[in-house]
Amino acid sequence: MSFDVAVVQFKPRKGDIEANLAALTAIFAQLLDGPAPPQLVVLPEAALTGYFLEGGVYEQSFGAEAFAARLDAAWRAAGGTRPVDVVCGFYENLDGTYYNSALYATLTGAGARIAHVHRKMFLPTYGVFDEARFLSRGRHLGVFPTPFGTAAILICEDAWHAIMPTIAALKGARLIVIPSASPGRGLGGGGMLESVERWRTLAQMTASEHGVYVVYAGLTGFEGGKGMSGGSCIVSPRGEVLEALDELAVAILRASLDPAEVDLARAALPLLGDLAAVLPDLWADAPGR
Amino acid sequence: MPFDDHGKAIAIGKTKGFVKMMASPDDGRILGAAILGPDASDLIHEMIVAIHFRATVFDFVKIPHLHPTMAEILTYPAEELVEKITAARPLAVAR
């Protein structure tokens, strides 16, 4: 049975959570207006506040329950009467400790159920990035059940470290969702920005090596002279780009994911099973062991 | 877009004036521009080129503008116009 996903390549108004929730409500209404509303809606990293907040994260952060409740209110206001799952990045205030987080929640219109909160583990603090000055890093890479199957969330740089999707897949993930806010950079990407081309390649390599669906949601819009590059895409477990959006487009990406494709891809190219078999030997040889 | 809200203009102390851009609400084609302020007679040439080649504000915001420069100010009204034009439309759906 297929699983319908909508990626919203969102352009926030920086620091204006109310305006962004209003925009999200309109997008929810648009999704509900179609013949087949999606079962999962994926939004980018820091989608409803903008990314480059620096010290503003302390004023634009939420507890996960409170943030999920705001999403649920938007779903209700849009006319949502049946449940929908959502992944959305946000700045989290967990008892006075601040994280760059993303949650997976089911919105019913009468309350939200959180299945998982991932707290970004790799905080870029170089070049234009300054996350570790203002945020704490997550310390756990979890997987969680969804109607599609076991899933994991990796936030932006998390996915640039090959060990992260590898561990997620070894822990059972069949779907890896990547909310991101990636400033566009580099002009040598064969018609794409180099950073978008890198993301596309990375998503394809991750998907095909582990036999997982990869859903990448890129923030778009301009923040302080930096262009968030969008480039959202959905990649099959064989590494095929099923759908993709251009840089800077404010748009919705739709695709149906078939859980059986994961099994077929892994049967055809059993790299994950091979890794699971060899991993104890590799682990014994790891530096510091 | 006033120069007193633009980083380079503030940095060099030339903050009087504004830039203005007009575009079609239908397709975003740039219809005209006005600049009153520092280096206006030079800055306007970028708009002349854009209009000559029938550029839209969607094209314009994809053109790299170096930072910090005076020319960068032209991206601000272009970005606002992109936002206004797209906000009035349902989002495109790719599938």
Short mmCIF file of C-alpha atoms in Angstrom, two decimals:
data_model
loop_
_atom_site.label_atom_id
_atom_site.label_comp_id
_atom_site.label_asym_id
_atom_site.label_seq_id
_atom_site.Cartn_x
_atom_site.Cartn_y
_atom_site.Cartn_z
CA MET A 1 0.00 0.00 0.00
CA SER A 2 1.49 3.33 -1.01
CA PHE A 3 2.15 6.20 1.31
CA ASP A 4 1.52 9.71 -0.04
CA VAL A 5 4.03 12.38 0.92
CA ALA A 6 4.00 16.13 0.35
CA VAL A 7 7.19 18.13 0.83
CA VAL A 8 6.53 21.82 1.35
CA GLN A 9 9.49 23.89 0.18
CA PHE A 10 8.66 26.70 2.54
CA LYS A 11 9.79 30.31 2.56
CA PRO A 12 9.33 31.77 6.03
CA ARG A 13 9.04 35.37 7.04
CA LYS A 14 12.00 35.57 9.36
CA GLY A 15 11.10 35.63 13.03
CA ASP A 16 7.35 35.97 12.39
CA ILE A 17 5.86 32.73 13.68
CA GLU A 18 2.26 33.96 13.42
CA ALA A 19 2.59 34.97 9.77
CA ASN A 20 4.30 31.67 8.99
CA LEU A 21 1.60 29.65 10.73
CA ALA A 22 -0.99 31.56 8.70
CA ALA A 23 0.92 30.68 5.52
CA LEU A 24 1.12 27.04 6.64
CA THR A 25 -2.63 27.01 7.28
CA ALA A 26 -3.22 28.15 3.69
CA ILE A 27 -0.88 25.40 2.44
CA PHE A 28 -2.71 22.79 4.54
CA ALA A 29 -5.99 24.03 3.04
CA GLN A 30 -4.54 23.69 -0.46
CA LEU A 31 -3.45 20.11 0.30
CA LEU A 32 -6.87 19.28 1.72
CA ASP A 33 -8.56 20.75 -1.33
CA GLY A 34 -7.08 18.15 -3.67
CA PRO A 35 -8.53 14.73 -4.47
CA ALA A 36 -6.02 12.83 -2.31
CA PRO A 37 -4.62 14.71 0.67
CA PRO A 38 -1.18 13.44 1.68
CA GLN A 39 -0.59 11.15 4.63
CA LEU A 40 2.70 12.84 5.52
CA VAL A 41 3.64 16.52 5.16
CA VAL A 42 7.33 17.35 5.45
CA LEU A 43 8.61 20.85 6.16
CA PRO A 44 12.22 22.06 6.29
CA GLU A 45 14.54 22.89 9.17
CA ALA A 46 13.46 25.94 11.23
CA ALA A 47 10.55 26.21 8.82
CA LEU A 48 8.28 28.51 10.79
CA THR A 49 10.87 30.95 12.12
CA GLY A 50 13.64 31.11 9.56
CA TYR A 51 17.10 29.66 10.14
CA PHE A 52 19.60 32.45 10.85
CA LEU A 53 18.12 33.65 14.13
CA GLU A 54 21.36 33.54 16.15
CA GLY A 55 20.41 34.78 19.64
CA GLY A 56 16.82 35.10 18.46
CA VAL A 57 16.41 31.35 18.95
CA TYR A 58 15.77 32.08 22.63
CA GLU A 59 12.67 34.10 21.71
CA GLN A 60 11.52 31.87 18.84
CA SER A 61 11.77 28.46 20.50
CA PHE A 62 9.07 26.15 21.81
CA GLY A 63 8.58 23.06 23.85
CA ALA A 64 7.84 20.17 21.49
CA GLU A 65 4.30 19.71 22.82
CA ALA A 66 3.52 23.41 22.43
CA PHE A 67 4.95 23.48 18.92
CA ALA A 68 2.96 20.40 17.91
CA ALA A 69 -0.16 22.04 19.32
CA ARG A 70 0.42 25.08 17.08
CA LEU A 71 0.74 22.78 14.06
CA ASP A 72 -2.44 20.98 15.09
CA ALA A 73 -4.29 24.29 15.39
CA ALA A 74 -3.19 25.18 11.86
CA TRP A 75 -4.42 21.80 10.58
CA ARG A 76 -7.76 22.35 12.32
CA ALA A 77 -8.06 25.91 10.97
CA ALA A 78 -7.42 24.59 7.46
CA GLY A 79 -10.38 22.22 7.79
CA GLY A 80 -8.44 19.09 8.57
CA THR A 81 -10.85 16.53 9.96
CA ARG A 82 -8.78 13.41 9.46
CA PRO A 83 -5.31 12.79 10.85
CA VAL A 84 -2.16 13.72 8.98
CA ASP A 85 1.44 13.11 9.95
CA VAL A 86 3.90 15.96 9.79
CA VAL A 87 7.64 16.45 10.09
CA CYS A 88 8.69 20.00 10.88
CA GLY A 89 11.92 21.61 12.03
CA PHE A 90 11.84 24.09 14.91
CA TYR A 91 13.98 25.61 17.61
CA GLU A 92 13.25 23.73 20.80
CA ASN A 93 13.39 24.93 24.38
CA LEU A 94 13.70 21.83 26.54
CA ASP A 95 13.66 23.08 30.10
CA GLY A 96 16.03 25.92 29.30
CA THR A 97 18.31 23.98 26.96
CA TYR A 98 17.96 24.96 23.32
CA TYR A 99 18.17 22.60 20.36
CA ASN A 100 17.75 22.67 16.62
CA SER A 101 15.05 19.98 16.48
CA ALA A 102 12.52 18.38 14.20
CA LEU A 103 9.46 16.44 15.30
CA TYR A 104 7.32 13.74 13.75
CA ALA A 105 3.74 14.15 14.94
CA THR A 106 0.25 13.08 14.02
CA LEU A 107 -2.16 16.01 13.80
CA THR A 108 -5.79 15.15 14.38
CA GLY A 109 -7.25 18.62 14.55
CA ALA A 110 -8.20 17.82 18.12
CA GLY A 111 -4.68 17.33 19.43
CA ALA A 112 -1.24 16.25 18.31
CA ARG A 113 0.58 13.01 19.12
CA ILE A 114 4.35 13.26 18.93
CA ALA A 115 6.06 10.09 17.74
CA HIS A 116 9.60 11.40 17.84
CA VAL A 117 11.77 14.47 18.35
CA HIS A 118 15.21 14.47 16.77
CA ARG A 119 17.72 17.01 18.09
CA LYS A 120 20.39 17.94 15.57
CA MET A 121 23.69 16.33 16.51
CA PHE A 122 26.09 18.05 14.13
CA LEU A 123 25.82 21.81 14.62
CA PRO A 124 27.69 23.65 11.84
CA THR A 125 29.82 26.41 13.31
CA TYR A 126 32.07 27.52 10.46
CA GLY A 127 31.76 29.78 7.43
CA VAL A 128 28.36 31.44 7.57
CA PHE A 129 27.14 29.06 10.29
CA ASP A 130 27.09 29.78 14.01
CA GLU A 131 24.81 27.15 15.55
CA ALA A 132 26.97 25.91 18.42
CA ARG A 133 27.16 29.42 19.87
CA PHE A 134 23.45 29.39 20.56
CA LEU A 135 22.36 25.76 20.66
CA SER A 136 23.18 22.49 22.35
CA ARG A 137 23.71 19.37 20.31
CA GLY A 138 21.48 16.35 20.43
CA ARG A 139 23.02 13.17 21.77
CA HIS A 140 20.78 10.45 20.39
CA LEU A 141 19.94 9.12 16.95
CA GLY A 142 16.60 7.38 17.26
CA VAL A 143 14.27 5.57 14.92
CA PHE A 144 10.53 5.38 15.35
CA PRO A 145 7.46 3.66 13.90
CA THR A 146 5.27 5.39 11.31
CA PRO A 147 2.42 4.14 9.11
CA PHE A 148 5.05 3.78 6.35
CA GLY A 149 7.42 1.77 8.50
CA THR A 150 10.37 2.58 10.70
CA ALA A 151 11.74 6.07 10.04
CA ALA A 152 14.52 8.38 11.17
CA ILE A 153 15.03 12.13 10.99
CA LEU A 154 18.40 13.71 10.24
CA ILE A 155 18.68 17.50 10.25
CA CYS A 156 20.87 19.08 7.59
CA GLU A 157 24.57 18.50 8.48
CA ASP A 158 23.59 15.30 10.30
CA ALA A 159 23.06 13.80 6.86
CA TRP A 160 26.47 14.91 5.56
CA HIS A 161 28.15 12.41 7.89
CA ALA A 162 27.70 9.02 6.26
CA ILE A 163 27.69 7.26 9.60
CA MET A 164 24.37 8.89 10.55
CA PRO A 165 22.12 7.38 7.85
CA THR A 166 24.15 4.19 8.17
CA ILE A 167 23.32 3.85 11.85
CA ALA A 168 19.70 4.86 11.20
CA ALA A 169 19.39 2.14 8.57
CA LEU A 170 21.08 -0.44 10.78
CA LYS A 171 18.56 0.44 13.49
CA GLY A 172 15.77 -0.35 11.07
CA ALA A 173 14.95 2.89 9.26
CA ARG A 174 13.26 2.38 5.91
CA LEU A 175 12.50 6.08 5.46
CA ILE A 176 14.96 8.88 6.23
CA VAL A 177 13.52 12.39 6.39
CA ILE A 178 15.96 15.29 6.11
CA PRO A 179 14.69 18.76 7.00
CA SER A 180 17.35 21.26 5.96
CA ALA A 181 18.19 24.96 5.67
CA SER A 182 21.09 25.10 3.27
CA PRO A 183 22.48 28.42 2.02
CA GLY A 184 23.08 28.10 -1.70
CA ARG A 185 26.71 28.27 -2.71
CA GLY A 186 28.89 27.41 -5.70
CA LEU A 187 28.05 27.95 -9.36
CA GLY A 188 29.66 24.89 -10.93
CA GLY A 189 26.88 22.41 -10.34
CA GLY A 190 25.98 21.61 -13.92
CA GLY A 191 22.96 23.90 -14.02
CA MET A 192 22.34 23.61 -10.31
CA LEU A 193 24.00 25.38 -7.43
CA GLU A 194 26.89 23.22 -6.24
CA SER A 195 25.30 22.90 -2.82
CA VAL A 196 22.05 21.64 -4.35
CA GLU A 197 23.93 19.22 -6.56
CA ARG A 198 25.79 17.96 -3.46
CA TRP A 199 22.53 17.41 -1.62
CA ARG A 200 21.02 15.59 -4.57
CA THR A 201 24.03 13.28 -4.85
CA LEU A 202 24.08 12.71 -1.12
CA ALA A 203 20.38 11.81 -1.04
CA GLN A 204 20.84 9.37 -3.92
CA MET A 205 23.91 7.74 -2.37
CA THR A 206 22.22 7.40 1.01
CA ALA A 207 19.09 5.90 -0.52
CA SER A 208 20.84 3.43 -2.80
CA GLU A 209 23.47 2.29 -0.29
CA HIS A 210 20.97 1.45 2.42
CA GLY A 211 17.79 0.77 0.44
CA VAL A 212 15.80 3.54 2.07
CA TYR A 213 13.51 6.27 0.81
CA VAL A 214 15.05 9.69 1.37
CA VAL A 215 12.77 12.70 1.66
CA TYR A 216 14.73 15.95 1.61
CA ALA A 217 12.94 19.22 2.45
CA GLY A 218 14.96 22.38 1.82
CA LEU A 219 14.11 25.79 3.19
CA THR A 220 13.97 28.61 0.65
CA GLY A 221 13.98 32.41 0.66
CA PHE A 222 16.63 34.95 1.57
CA GLU A 223 17.96 35.64 5.04
CA GLY A 224 20.41 38.48 5.51
CA GLY A 225 21.83 38.18 2.02
CA LYS A 226 22.04 34.39 2.13
CA GLY A 227 19.80 32.46 -0.25
CA MET A 228 18.39 29.28 1.19
CA SER A 229 18.61 26.94 -1.74
CA GLY A 230 15.53 24.74 -1.55
CA GLY A 231 16.17 21.91 -3.99
CA SER A 232 13.84 19.51 -2.18
CA CYS A 233 13.70 15.99 -3.55
CA ILE A 234 12.30 12.53 -2.95
CA VAL A 235 14.58 9.59 -3.76
CA SER A 236 13.65 5.93 -4.12
CA PRO A 237 15.47 3.06 -2.34
CA ARG A 238 17.25 2.39 -5.64
CA GLY A 239 18.64 5.92 -5.70
CA GLU A 240 16.32 7.32 -8.35
CA VAL A 241 15.16 10.92 -7.94
CA LEU A 242 11.39 10.50 -8.04
CA GLU A 243 10.59 14.20 -7.82
CA ALA A 244 12.59 17.36 -7.22
CA LEU A 245 12.07 21.09 -6.97
CA ASP A 246 14.22 23.89 -8.30
CA GLU A 247 16.25 26.20 -6.16
CA LEU A 248 14.24 29.10 -4.70
CA ALA A 249 10.84 27.76 -5.80
CA VAL A 250 8.13 28.05 -3.18
CA ALA A 251 6.20 24.93 -4.04
CA ILE A 252 4.92 21.52 -3.01
CA LEU A 253 6.44 18.22 -4.02
CA ARG A 254 4.21 15.14 -4.06
CA ALA A 255 5.08 11.46 -4.40
CA SER A 256 3.77 8.05 -3.40
CA LEU A 257 6.16 5.80 -1.52
CA ASP A 258 5.74 2.04 -1.78
CA PRO A 259 7.09 0.16 1.28
CA ALA A 260 7.60 -2.95 -0.87
CA GLU A 261 10.18 -1.04 -2.90
CA VAL A 262 12.44 -1.01 0.14
CA ASP A 263 12.37 -4.80 0.35
CA LEU A 264 12.91 -5.19 -3.39
CA ALA A 265 15.80 -2.73 -3.47
CA ARG A 266 17.48 -4.49 -0.54
CA ALA A 267 16.99 -7.87 -2.16
CA ALA A 268 18.57 -6.63 -5.40
CA LEU A 269 21.48 -4.91 -3.67
CA PRO A 270 21.89 -6.29 -0.14
CA LEU A 271 24.54 -3.80 1.00
CA LEU A 272 22.82 -3.13 4.31
CA GLY A 273 22.67 -6.83 5.17
CA ASP A 274 26.32 -7.19 4.19
CA LEU A 275 27.24 -4.28 6.42
CA ALA A 276 25.34 -5.74 9.36
CA ALA A 277 27.34 -8.96 8.93
CA VAL A 278 30.73 -7.25 8.66
CA LEU A 279 30.11 -4.52 11.21
CA PRO A 280 31.35 -6.49 14.26
CA ASP A 281 34.76 -6.91 12.59
CA LEU A 282 34.87 -3.27 11.54
CA TRP A 283 33.84 -2.18 15.00
CA ALA A 284 36.59 -4.28 16.57
CA ASP A 285 39.10 -2.45 14.36
CA ALA A 286 37.70 1.03 15.01
CA PRO A 287 40.20 3.61 16.32
CA GLY A 288 40.21 3.75 20.10
CA ARG A 289 38.77 0.27 20.53
CA MET B 1 13.49 50.26 -0.24
CA PRO B 2 15.36 53.06 1.60
CA PHE B 3 19.15 53.29 1.62
CA ASP B 4 19.07 53.78 5.40
CA ASP B 5 18.08 50.10 5.71
CA HIS B 6 20.98 48.85 3.60
CA GLY B 7 24.22 47.66 5.18
CA LYS B 8 26.75 49.05 2.69
CA ALA B 9 25.02 52.44 2.55
CA ILE B 10 25.05 52.63 6.33
CA ALA B 11 28.70 51.58 6.40
CA ILE B 12 29.77 54.40 4.08
CA GLY B 13 27.38 56.95 5.58
CA LYS B 14 25.28 57.51 2.43
CA THR B 15 21.81 56.65 3.62
CA LYS B 16 19.54 59.21 1.94
CA GLY B 17 17.24 58.05 -0.82
CA PHE B 18 15.55 54.88 -2.01
CA VAL B 19 15.26 52.33 -4.79
CA LYS B 20 11.94 51.35 -6.31
CA MET B 21 11.08 48.52 -8.68
CA MET B 22 7.85 47.76 -10.51
CA ALA B 23 6.84 44.41 -11.99
CA SER B 24 3.82 42.80 -13.60
CA PRO B 25 1.66 40.93 -11.08
CA ASP B 26 0.91 38.38 -13.79
CA ASP B 27 4.36 37.10 -14.67
CA GLY B 28 6.77 39.21 -12.63
CA ARG B 29 8.31 40.97 -15.64
CA ILE B 30 10.22 44.04 -14.51
CA LEU B 31 8.45 47.09 -15.87
CA GLY B 32 10.52 49.88 -14.42
CA ALA B 33 12.75 51.11 -11.65
CA ALA B 34 13.69 54.35 -9.97
CA ILE B 35 16.71 55.13 -7.84
CA LEU B 36 17.16 58.30 -5.86
CA GLY B 37 20.31 58.29 -3.79
CA PRO B 38 24.05 57.54 -3.79
CA ASP B 39 25.52 56.22 -7.06
CA ALA B 40 22.03 56.21 -8.59
CA SER B 41 23.26 57.00 -12.11
CA ASP B 42 25.53 53.94 -12.01
CA LEU B 43 23.23 51.57 -10.15
CA ILE B 44 20.39 52.12 -12.60
CA HIS B 45 22.33 50.40 -15.39
CA GLU B 46 21.67 46.99 -13.90
CA MET B 47 17.97 47.74 -14.20
CA ILE B 48 18.40 48.93 -17.78
CA VAL B 49 20.06 45.63 -18.68
CA ALA B 50 17.38 43.62 -16.87
CA ILE B 51 14.56 45.46 -18.64
CA HIS B 52 16.33 45.24 -22.02
CA PHE B 53 16.45 41.46 -21.68
CA ARG B 54 12.84 41.35 -20.44
CA ALA B 55 13.87 39.83 -17.10
CA THR B 56 11.36 38.97 -14.42
CA VAL B 57 11.85 39.49 -10.71
CA PHE B 58 12.13 35.69 -10.51
CA ASP B 59 15.14 35.89 -12.86
CA PHE B 60 16.55 38.86 -11.00
CA VAL B 61 16.71 37.24 -7.56
CA LYS B 62 18.73 34.36 -9.00
CA ILE B 63 21.52 36.69 -10.14
CA PRO B 64 24.35 36.69 -7.58
CA HIS B 65 24.83 40.10 -5.97
CA LEU B 66 28.04 40.51 -4.04
CA HIS B 67 27.97 41.48 -0.38
CA PRO B 68 28.56 44.12 0.82
CA THR B 69 27.92 46.29 -2.26
CA MET B 70 25.62 49.15 -3.11
CA ALA B 71 24.18 47.10 -5.99
CA GLU B 72 22.96 44.52 -3.52
CA ILE B 73 20.15 46.90 -2.54
CA LEU B 74 18.37 46.09 -5.81
CA THR B 75 17.73 42.55 -4.66
CA TYR B 76 15.54 43.74 -1.79
CA PRO B 77 12.60 45.17 -3.79
CA ALA B 78 12.97 42.23 -6.19
CA GLU B 79 12.65 39.77 -3.32
CA GLU B 80 9.63 41.64 -1.96
CA LEU B 81 7.97 41.56 -5.36
CA VAL B 82 8.62 37.82 -5.67
CA GLU B 83 7.06 37.38 -2.26
CA LYS B 84 3.99 39.47 -3.11
CA ILE B 85 3.40 37.79 -6.46
CA THR B 86 3.82 34.26 -5.14
CA ALA B 87 1.82 34.91 -1.96
CA ALA B 88 -1.23 35.63 -4.08
CA ARG B 89 -1.04 32.23 -5.80
CA PRO B 90 -1.60 28.66 -4.64
CA LEU B 91 1.70 26.85 -4.49
CA ALA B 92 2.72 24.91 -7.57
CA VAL B 93 2.59 21.15 -7.05
CA ALA B 94 5.18 18.86 -8.63
CA ARG B 95 4.43 15.13 -8.80
#
